[in-house]
GROMACS .gro file of C-alpha atoms in nm:
model
  360
    1MET     CA    1  11.893  11.792  13.045
    2PRO     CA    2  11.970  12.142  13.104
    3ALA     CA    3  11.761  12.406  12.947
    4ALA     CA    4  12.058  12.538  12.735
    5ALA     CA    5  12.139  12.183  12.607
    6PHE     CA    6  11.773  12.119  12.528
    7LEU     CA    7  11.747  12.429  12.324
    8ARG     CA    8  12.085  12.356  12.130
    9SER     CA    9  11.957  11.983  12.040
   10ARG     CA   10  11.621  12.149  11.934
   11ALA     CA   11  11.808  12.412  11.731
   12LEU     CA   12  12.024  12.139  11.561
   13ALA     CA   13  11.703  11.934  11.489
   14LEU     CA   14  11.538  12.224  11.325
   15SER     CA   15  11.844  12.316  11.115
   16SER     CA   16  11.857  11.970  10.991
   17ILE     CA   17  11.507  11.952  10.852
   18LEU     CA   18  11.509  12.314  10.720
   19PRO     CA   19  11.661  12.254  10.375
   20GLY     CA   20  11.448  11.976  10.281
   21LEU     CA   21  11.134  12.109  10.420
   22SER     CA   22  11.193  12.430  10.242
   23LEU     CA   23  11.217  12.225   9.921
   24CYS     CA   24  10.894  12.060  10.009
   25LEU     CA   25  10.735  12.407  10.050
   26ALA     CA   26  10.881  12.535   9.736
   27VAL     CA   27  10.719  12.238   9.541
   28THR     CA   28  10.396  12.321   9.723
   29GLY     CA   29  10.394  12.676   9.638
   30VAL     CA   30  10.451  12.598   9.276
   31ALA     CA   31  10.172  12.340   9.268
   32LEU     CA   32   9.933  12.606   9.432
   33GLY     CA   33  10.053  12.838   9.188
   34LEU     CA   34   9.975  12.607   8.890
   35GLU     CA   35   9.641  12.520   9.044
   36ARG     CA   36   9.531  12.895   9.024
   37VAL     CA   37   9.667  12.917   8.652
   38GLU     CA   38   9.469  12.637   8.575
   39GLU     CA   39   9.155  12.724   8.717
   40HIS     CA   40   9.209  13.097   8.556
   41VAL     CA   41   9.289  12.953   8.182
   42PHE     CA   42   9.037  12.645   8.186
   43GLY     CA   43   8.771  12.778   8.433
   44ARG     CA   44   8.784  12.456   8.634
   45LEU     CA   45   9.031  12.247   8.796
   46TRP     CA   46   9.160  11.943   8.608
   47LEU     CA   47   9.450  11.857   8.854
   48GLU     CA   48   9.413  11.963   9.218
   49ALA     CA   49   9.710  12.098   9.401
   50LEU     CA   50   9.755  11.780   9.600
   51VAL     CA   51   9.803  11.580   9.260
   52LEU     CA   52  10.024  11.848   9.113
   53ALA     CA   53  10.249  11.844   9.432
   54ILE     CA   54  10.301  11.451   9.396
   55VAL     CA   55  10.367  11.499   9.006
   56LEU     CA   56  10.613  11.808   9.056
   57GLY     CA   57  10.801  11.629   9.347
   58THR     CA   58  10.849  11.311   9.157
   59ALA     CA   59  10.948  11.482   8.841
   60VAL     CA   60  11.221  11.696   9.039
   61ARG     CA   61  11.346  11.366   9.216
   62THR     CA   62  11.391  11.192   8.881
   63ALA     CA   63  11.564  11.474   8.721
   64TRP     CA   64  11.784  11.559   9.047
   65SER     CA   65  11.873  11.373   9.346
   66PRO     CA   66  11.866  11.594   9.659
   67GLY     CA   67  12.187  11.605   9.854
   68ARG     CA   68  12.223  11.466  10.194
   69ARG     CA   69  12.123  11.785  10.366
   70PHE     CA   70  11.785  11.771  10.197
   71VAL     CA   71  11.713  11.411  10.342
   72HIS     CA   72  11.581  11.477  10.691
   73GLY     CA   73  11.354  11.756  10.605
   74ILE     CA   74  11.201  11.561  10.311
   75ALA     CA   75  11.151  11.270  10.549
   76PHE     CA   76  10.996  11.505  10.801
   77GLY     CA   77  10.753  11.636  10.546
   78ALA     CA   78  10.664  11.282  10.438
   79LYS     CA   79  10.621  11.137  10.777
   80THR     CA   80  10.557  11.392  11.065
   81VAL     CA   81  10.387  11.673  10.854
   82LEU     CA   82  10.165  11.374  10.696
   83GLU     CA   83  10.082  11.231  11.043
   84ILE     CA   84   9.956  11.567  11.179
   85ALA     CA   85   9.754  11.613  10.856
   86VAL     CA   86   9.582  11.298  10.890
   87VAL     CA   87   9.498  11.360  11.277
   88LEU     CA   88   9.353  11.699  11.196
   89LEU     CA   89   9.121  11.556  10.918
   90GLY     CA   90   8.968  11.345  11.193
   91ALA     CA   91   8.788  11.657  11.286
   92SER     CA   92   8.606  11.694  10.947
   93LEU     CA   93   8.494  11.333  10.948
   94SER     CA   94   8.205  11.159  11.128
   95LEU     CA   95   8.240  10.797  11.229
   96ARG     CA   96   7.845  10.782  11.119
   97THR     CA   97   7.947  10.806  10.761
   98LEU     CA   98   8.106  10.455  10.771
   99LEU     CA   99   7.860  10.312  11.018
  100ALA     CA  100   7.586  10.426  10.776
  101ALA     CA  101   7.704  10.151  10.530
  102GLY     CA  102   7.645   9.887  10.756
  103PRO     CA  103   7.846   9.606  10.922
  104GLY     CA  104   7.871   9.433  10.598
  105LEU     CA  105   8.123   9.694  10.486
  106LEU     CA  106   8.346   9.641  10.794
  107VAL     CA  107   8.330   9.256  10.729
  108GLY     CA  108   8.375   9.320  10.351
  109ILE     CA  109   8.714   9.512  10.404
  110ALA     CA  110   8.860   9.215  10.602
  111VAL     CA  111   8.750   8.960  10.327
  112VAL     CA  112   8.883   9.169  10.047
  113VAL     CA  113   9.219   9.209  10.226
  114ALA     CA  114   9.242   8.837  10.284
  115LEU     CA  115   9.142   8.752   9.930
  116ALA     CA  116   9.371   9.028   9.784
  117ILE     CA  117   9.677   8.879   9.982
  118ALA     CA  118   9.609   8.518   9.893
  119ALA     CA  119   9.569   8.633   9.515
  120SER     CA  120   9.876   8.849   9.500
  121TYR     CA  121  10.104   8.567   9.682
  122GLY     CA  122   9.972   8.334   9.409
  123ILE     CA  123  10.035   8.560   9.121
  124GLY     CA  124  10.385   8.651   9.259
  125ARG     CA  125  10.466   8.287   9.300
  126ALA     CA  126  10.327   8.180   8.950
  127LEU     CA  127  10.555   8.443   8.803
  128GLY     CA  128  10.869   8.318   8.992
  129LEU     CA  129  10.907   8.534   9.264
  130SER     CA  130  11.047   8.413   9.597
  131PRO     CA  131  10.805   8.330   9.863
  132ARG     CA  132  10.942   8.641  10.076
  133LEU     CA  133  10.920   8.888   9.798
  134ALA     CA  134  10.579   8.753   9.680
  135ILE     CA  135  10.454   8.812  10.059
  136LEU     CA  136  10.599   9.167  10.052
  137VAL     CA  137  10.433   9.244   9.728
  138ALA     CA  138  10.117   9.083   9.849
  139CYS     CA  139  10.113   9.278  10.181
  140GLY     CA  140  10.212   9.617  10.023
  141ASN     CA  141   9.948   9.595   9.762
  142SER     CA  142   9.668   9.471   9.972
  143ILE     CA  143   9.712   9.667  10.293
  144CYS     CA  144   9.907   9.984  10.311
  145GLY     CA  145  10.205   9.980  10.063
  146ASN     CA  146  10.544  10.059  10.205
  147SER     CA  147  10.435  10.046  10.590
  148ALA     CA  148  10.280   9.697  10.536
  149ILE     CA  149  10.628   9.613  10.355
  150ALA     CA  150  10.819   9.748  10.614
  151ALA     CA  151  10.621   9.581  10.916
  152ALA     CA  152  10.631   9.245  10.731
  153ALA     CA  153  10.999   9.238  10.618
  154PRO     CA  154  11.147   9.172  10.957
  155VAL     CA  155  10.926   8.913  11.051
  156ILE     CA  156  10.960   8.692  10.745
  157ASP     CA  157  11.337   8.757  10.737
  158ALA     CA  158  11.327   8.934  10.412
  159ASP     CA  159  11.673   9.048  10.273
  160GLY     CA  160  11.729   9.413  10.165
  161GLU     CA  161  11.696   9.363   9.773
  162ASP     CA  162  11.345   9.220   9.816
  163VAL     CA  163  11.237   9.501  10.039
  164ALA     CA  164  11.392   9.749   9.806
  165SER     CA  165  11.232   9.614   9.477
  166SER     CA  166  10.890   9.601   9.642
  167ILE     CA  167  10.892   9.933   9.795
  168ALA     CA  168  11.039  10.097   9.495
  169PHE     CA  169  10.728   9.962   9.293
  170THR     CA  170  10.458  10.057   9.555
  171ALA     CA  171  10.607  10.411   9.534
  172VAL     CA  172  10.588  10.456   9.172
  173LEU     CA  173  10.280  10.272   9.114
  174GLY     CA  174  10.108  10.430   9.406
  175ILE     CA  175  10.148  10.763   9.224
  176LEU     CA  176  10.005  10.616   8.903
  177VAL     CA  177   9.689  10.491   9.092
  178VAL     CA  178   9.633  10.835   9.256
  179LEU     CA  179   9.635  10.995   8.893
  180GLY     CA  180   9.442  10.716   8.730
  181LEU     CA  181   9.187  10.577   8.967
  182PRO     CA  182   8.956  10.890   8.916
  183LEU     CA  183   8.920  10.807   8.567
  184LEU     CA  184   8.704  10.505   8.680
  185VAL     CA  185   8.429  10.737   8.800
  186PRO     CA  186   8.281  10.835   8.466
  187LEU     CA  187   8.387  10.492   8.302
  188LEU     CA  188   8.205  10.284   8.553
  189GLY     CA  189   7.932  10.532   8.662
  190LEU     CA  190   8.059  10.539   9.021
  191SER     CA  191   7.893  10.750   9.284
  192PRO     CA  192   8.086  10.955   9.521
  193MET     CA  193   8.011  10.686   9.800
  194GLN     CA  194   8.089  10.400   9.575
  195TYR     CA  195   8.422  10.578   9.457
  196GLY     CA  196   8.528  10.642   9.811
  197VAL     CA  197   8.504  10.281   9.912
  198LEU     CA  198   8.677  10.183   9.588
  199ALA     CA  199   8.983  10.426   9.669
  200GLY     CA  200   9.001  10.328  10.025
  201LEU     CA  201   9.021   9.947   9.940
  202THR     CA  202   9.278  10.005   9.645
  203VAL     CA  203   9.489  10.303   9.712
  204TYR     CA  204   9.826  10.229   9.907
  205ALA     CA  205   9.843  10.502  10.152
  206VAL     CA  206   9.624  10.731  10.371
  207PRO     CA  207   9.750  11.067  10.209
  208GLN     CA  208   9.726  10.921   9.848
  209VAL     CA  209   9.358  10.828   9.929
  210LEU     CA  210   9.304  11.212   9.995
  211ALA     CA  211   9.472  11.308   9.665
  212ALA     CA  212   9.265  11.020   9.473
  213THR     CA  213   8.948  11.146   9.619
  214ALA     CA  214   8.958  11.513   9.666
  215PRO     CA  215   8.911  11.578   9.294
  216VAL     CA  216   8.573  11.378   9.293
  217ALA     CA  217   8.362  11.470   9.603
  218ALA     CA  218   8.374  11.540   9.986
  219LEU     CA  219   8.178  11.238  10.065
  220SER     CA  220   8.442  11.030   9.872
  221VAL     CA  221   8.716  11.177  10.091
  222GLN     CA  222   8.544  11.092  10.394
  223VAL     CA  223   8.463  10.741  10.298
  224GLY     CA  224   8.764  10.663  10.157
  225THR     CA  225   8.955  10.776  10.441
  226LEU     CA  226   8.780  10.597  10.700
  227VAL     CA  227   8.768  10.270  10.482
  228LYS     CA  228   9.143  10.282  10.448
  229LEU     CA  229   9.222  10.331  10.803
  230VAL     CA  230   9.006  10.023  10.876
  231ARG     CA  231   9.206   9.855  10.609
  232VAL     CA  232   9.534   9.962  10.784
  233LEU     CA  233   9.417   9.819  11.104
  234MET     CA  234   9.420   9.467  10.920
  235LEU     CA  235   9.793   9.514  10.938
  236GLY     CA  236   9.803   9.384  11.288
  237PRO     CA  237   9.628   9.043  11.228
  238VAL     CA  238   9.826   8.986  10.907
  239VAL     CA  239  10.163   9.060  11.053
  240LEU     CA  240  10.073   8.831  11.362
  241THR     CA  241   9.977   8.553  11.108
  242LEU     CA  242  10.313   8.592  10.935
  243SER     CA  243  10.492   8.577  11.299
  244LEU     CA  244  10.330   8.260  11.384
  245GLY     CA  245  10.394   8.093  11.045
  246ILE     CA  246  10.753   8.213  10.998
  247GLY     CA  247  10.890   7.857  11.106
  248ARG     CA  248  10.669   7.689  10.855
  249LEU     CA  249  10.797   7.928  10.592
  250ARG     CA  250  11.162   7.848  10.687
  251GLY     CA  251  11.101   7.469  10.655
  252ARG     CA  252  10.911   7.511  10.333
  253THR     CA  253  11.195   7.722  10.167
  254GLY     CA  254  11.488   7.535  10.299
  255VAL     CA  255  11.692   7.842  10.298
  256SER     CA  256  11.899   7.933  10.607
  257VAL     CA  257  11.875   8.315  10.683
  258PRO     CA  258  12.053   8.514  10.949
  259HIS     CA  259  11.820   8.643  11.218
  260PRO     CA  260  11.829   9.000  11.321
  261THR     CA  261  11.972   9.104  11.643
  262ALA     CA  262  11.761   9.172  11.958
  263GLY     CA  263  11.795   9.523  11.890
  264GLU     CA  264  11.627   9.491  11.548
  265ARG     CA  265  11.327   9.290  11.644
  266PRO     CA  266  11.172   9.088  11.938
  267ALA     CA  267  11.311   8.736  11.961
  268SER     CA  268  10.971   8.611  11.882
  269GLY     CA  269  10.970   8.774  11.569
  270ARG     CA  270  10.639   8.958  11.641
  271MET     CA  271  10.613   9.339  11.597
  272PRO     CA  272  10.543   9.590  11.896
  273LEU     CA  273  10.182   9.715  11.929
  274HIS     CA  274  10.299  10.079  11.827
  275ARG     CA  275  10.434   9.940  11.496
  276LEU     CA  276  10.108   9.763  11.402
  277VAL     CA  277   9.870  10.056  11.506
  278PRO     CA  278  10.077  10.395  11.447
  279TRP     CA  279   9.965  10.679  11.695
  280PHE     CA  280   9.825  10.916  11.430
  281ILE     CA  281   9.567  10.644  11.328
  282LEU     CA  282   9.471  10.630  11.694
  283ALA     CA  283   9.461  11.004  11.725
  284PHE     CA  284   9.246  11.027  11.382
  285LEU     CA  285   8.986  10.787  11.516
  286ALA     CA  286   8.989  10.966  11.871
  287LEU     CA  287   8.926  11.300  11.715
  288ALA     CA  288   8.670  11.168  11.458
  289GLY     CA  289   8.490  11.033  11.778
  290LEU     CA  290   8.507  11.369  11.957
  291ARG     CA  291   8.356  11.540  11.633
  292SER     CA  292   8.068  11.261  11.621
  293ALA     CA  293   7.982  11.310  11.972
  294GLY     CA  294   7.967  11.719  11.915
  295LEU     CA  295   8.254  11.775  12.132
  296VAL     CA  296   8.478  11.955  11.878
  297PRO     CA  297   8.359  12.330  11.863
  298GLU     CA  298   8.207  12.437  11.510
  299ALA     CA  299   8.429  12.747  11.505
  300ALA     CA  300   8.736  12.519  11.508
  301LEU     CA  301   8.635  12.287  11.211
  302HIS     CA  302   8.703  12.523  10.913
  303PRO     CA  303   9.048  12.619  11.054
  304MET     CA  304   9.149  12.266  11.119
  305ALA     CA  305   9.014  12.132  10.775
  306THR     CA  306   9.233  12.422  10.592
  307THR     CA  307   9.542  12.339  10.793
  308ALA     CA  308   9.510  11.969  10.721
  309ASN     CA  309   9.467  12.035  10.350
  310ALA     CA  310   9.773  12.261  10.346
  311LEU     CA  311   9.992  12.008  10.533
  312THR     CA  312   9.880  11.719  10.316
  313ILE     CA  313   9.983  11.924  10.006
  314VAL     CA  314  10.318  11.976  10.166
  315SER     CA  315  10.331  11.592  10.238
  316MET     CA  316  10.247  11.524   9.895
  317ALA     CA  317  10.541  11.726   9.758
  318ALA     CA  318  10.764  11.541  10.018
  319LEU     CA  319  10.628  11.187   9.910
  320GLY     CA  320  10.696  11.286   9.537
  321LEU     CA  321  11.053  11.396   9.626
  322GLY     CA  322  11.110  11.059   9.743
  323VAL     CA  323  11.004  10.882   9.435
  324ASP     CA  324  11.251  10.811   9.148
  325VAL     CA  325  11.070  10.646   8.856
  326ARG     CA  326  11.396  10.511   8.722
  327CYS     CA  327  11.355  10.248   9.028
  328VAL     CA  328  11.091  10.062   8.839
  329VAL     CA  329  11.371   9.962   8.582
  330LYS     CA  330  11.561   9.811   8.861
  331ALA     CA  331  11.297   9.627   9.012
  332GLY     CA  332  11.259   9.393   8.694
  333PRO     CA  333  10.982   9.261   8.467
  334ARG     CA  334  10.859   8.978   8.704
  335VAL     CA  335  10.813   9.223   8.991
  336THR     CA  336  10.638   9.483   8.752
  337LEU     CA  337  10.381   9.234   8.623
  338ALA     CA  338  10.325   9.071   8.970
  339VAL     CA  339  10.249   9.415   9.129
  340VAL     CA  340  10.027   9.526   8.832
  341ALA     CA  341   9.836   9.199   8.816
  342SER     CA  342   9.788   9.197   9.191
  343LEU     CA  343   9.656   9.565   9.189
  344THR     CA  344   9.423   9.474   8.908
  345ALA     CA  345   9.297   9.179   9.112
  346LEU     CA  346   9.248   9.383   9.415
  347THR     CA  347   9.046   9.647   9.201
  348ALA     CA  348   8.818   9.375   9.075
  349VAL     CA  349   8.760   9.230   9.423
  350SER     CA  350   8.683   9.560   9.561
  351LEU     CA  351   8.436   9.648   9.282
  352GLY     CA  352   8.275   9.291   9.351
  353LEU     CA  353   8.196   9.402   9.704
  354ILE     CA  354   8.066   9.743   9.603
  355ARG     CA  355   7.809   9.540   9.398
  356LEU     CA  356   7.756   9.267   9.630
  357LEU     CA  357   7.688   9.503   9.932
  358GLY     CA  358   7.469   9.737   9.696
  359ILE     CA  359   7.638  10.058   9.806
  360ALA     CA  360   7.471  10.333   9.613
   0.00000   0.00000   0.00000
């Protein structure tokens, strides 16, 4: 591609994201301003800028639907900015933090995910959800919210209505979990380590783990992020299992569904590796490994952590701008009850693991 054409394409791409990204930055600025006012008035922070950005973004999106010119920039903030923030966060973490908890935690994460999927699926079917919608709710609750739903949907031939219902709820409920989960620290007497494990096992998305743990302790952030990433890696085995069992699902439901074209997914129904293990997770783990090996200069740690925090707040604003709480009404009471009951079961199983392993 000639240099002039390349520059034109980059300029067009930049112009397409500027309106939406500017809106995200505006919400971020208001959140940071409110954080300072809060600290000045009350002498302490009740809500961090991370949480305020989510709340403000959600309020804006619910009261006003941004036009098409904002869409690309908001999506860029919620995805690309977020991924860069997660990668940079790897420089502030040490893999020794997770390894210190022992191999029992790693095995326990896999067990919790398996039990949560089984329980969520059972709850969904008991409440009358279709097998495919029950699977989507189970995967979204048990692994990583929208990402798990998006990965599982083409494998099980889920229709658009089921995908929309499950994604709408994980988006809204994810925000509520971020806001409410820290309340369990004083109620249950959780230590920063215990709370980090709980957040990593229950919160839907990686950035939401940051928002849920930042008000508690730095150790909670580190442990929660690492546990969450291990949980995300369970998406591969789960989707592979669904892929292998899709024929059995068709036979059991007796429903004939149209198959996506070859351009939409592989003929085998299996997801490509890059969809199962996103690049930013690999980059995060690589950077955390370099930090653990002492290969990241100490002078670079603070600027990288500060940048990661700022980008995370911007991505929180973008995520909030993508959540319309009115979507909950459209999802229906059965989906509502299934998702809430499944999350409650996941929280109970997670707390049981923490007690079982004796995590202090």
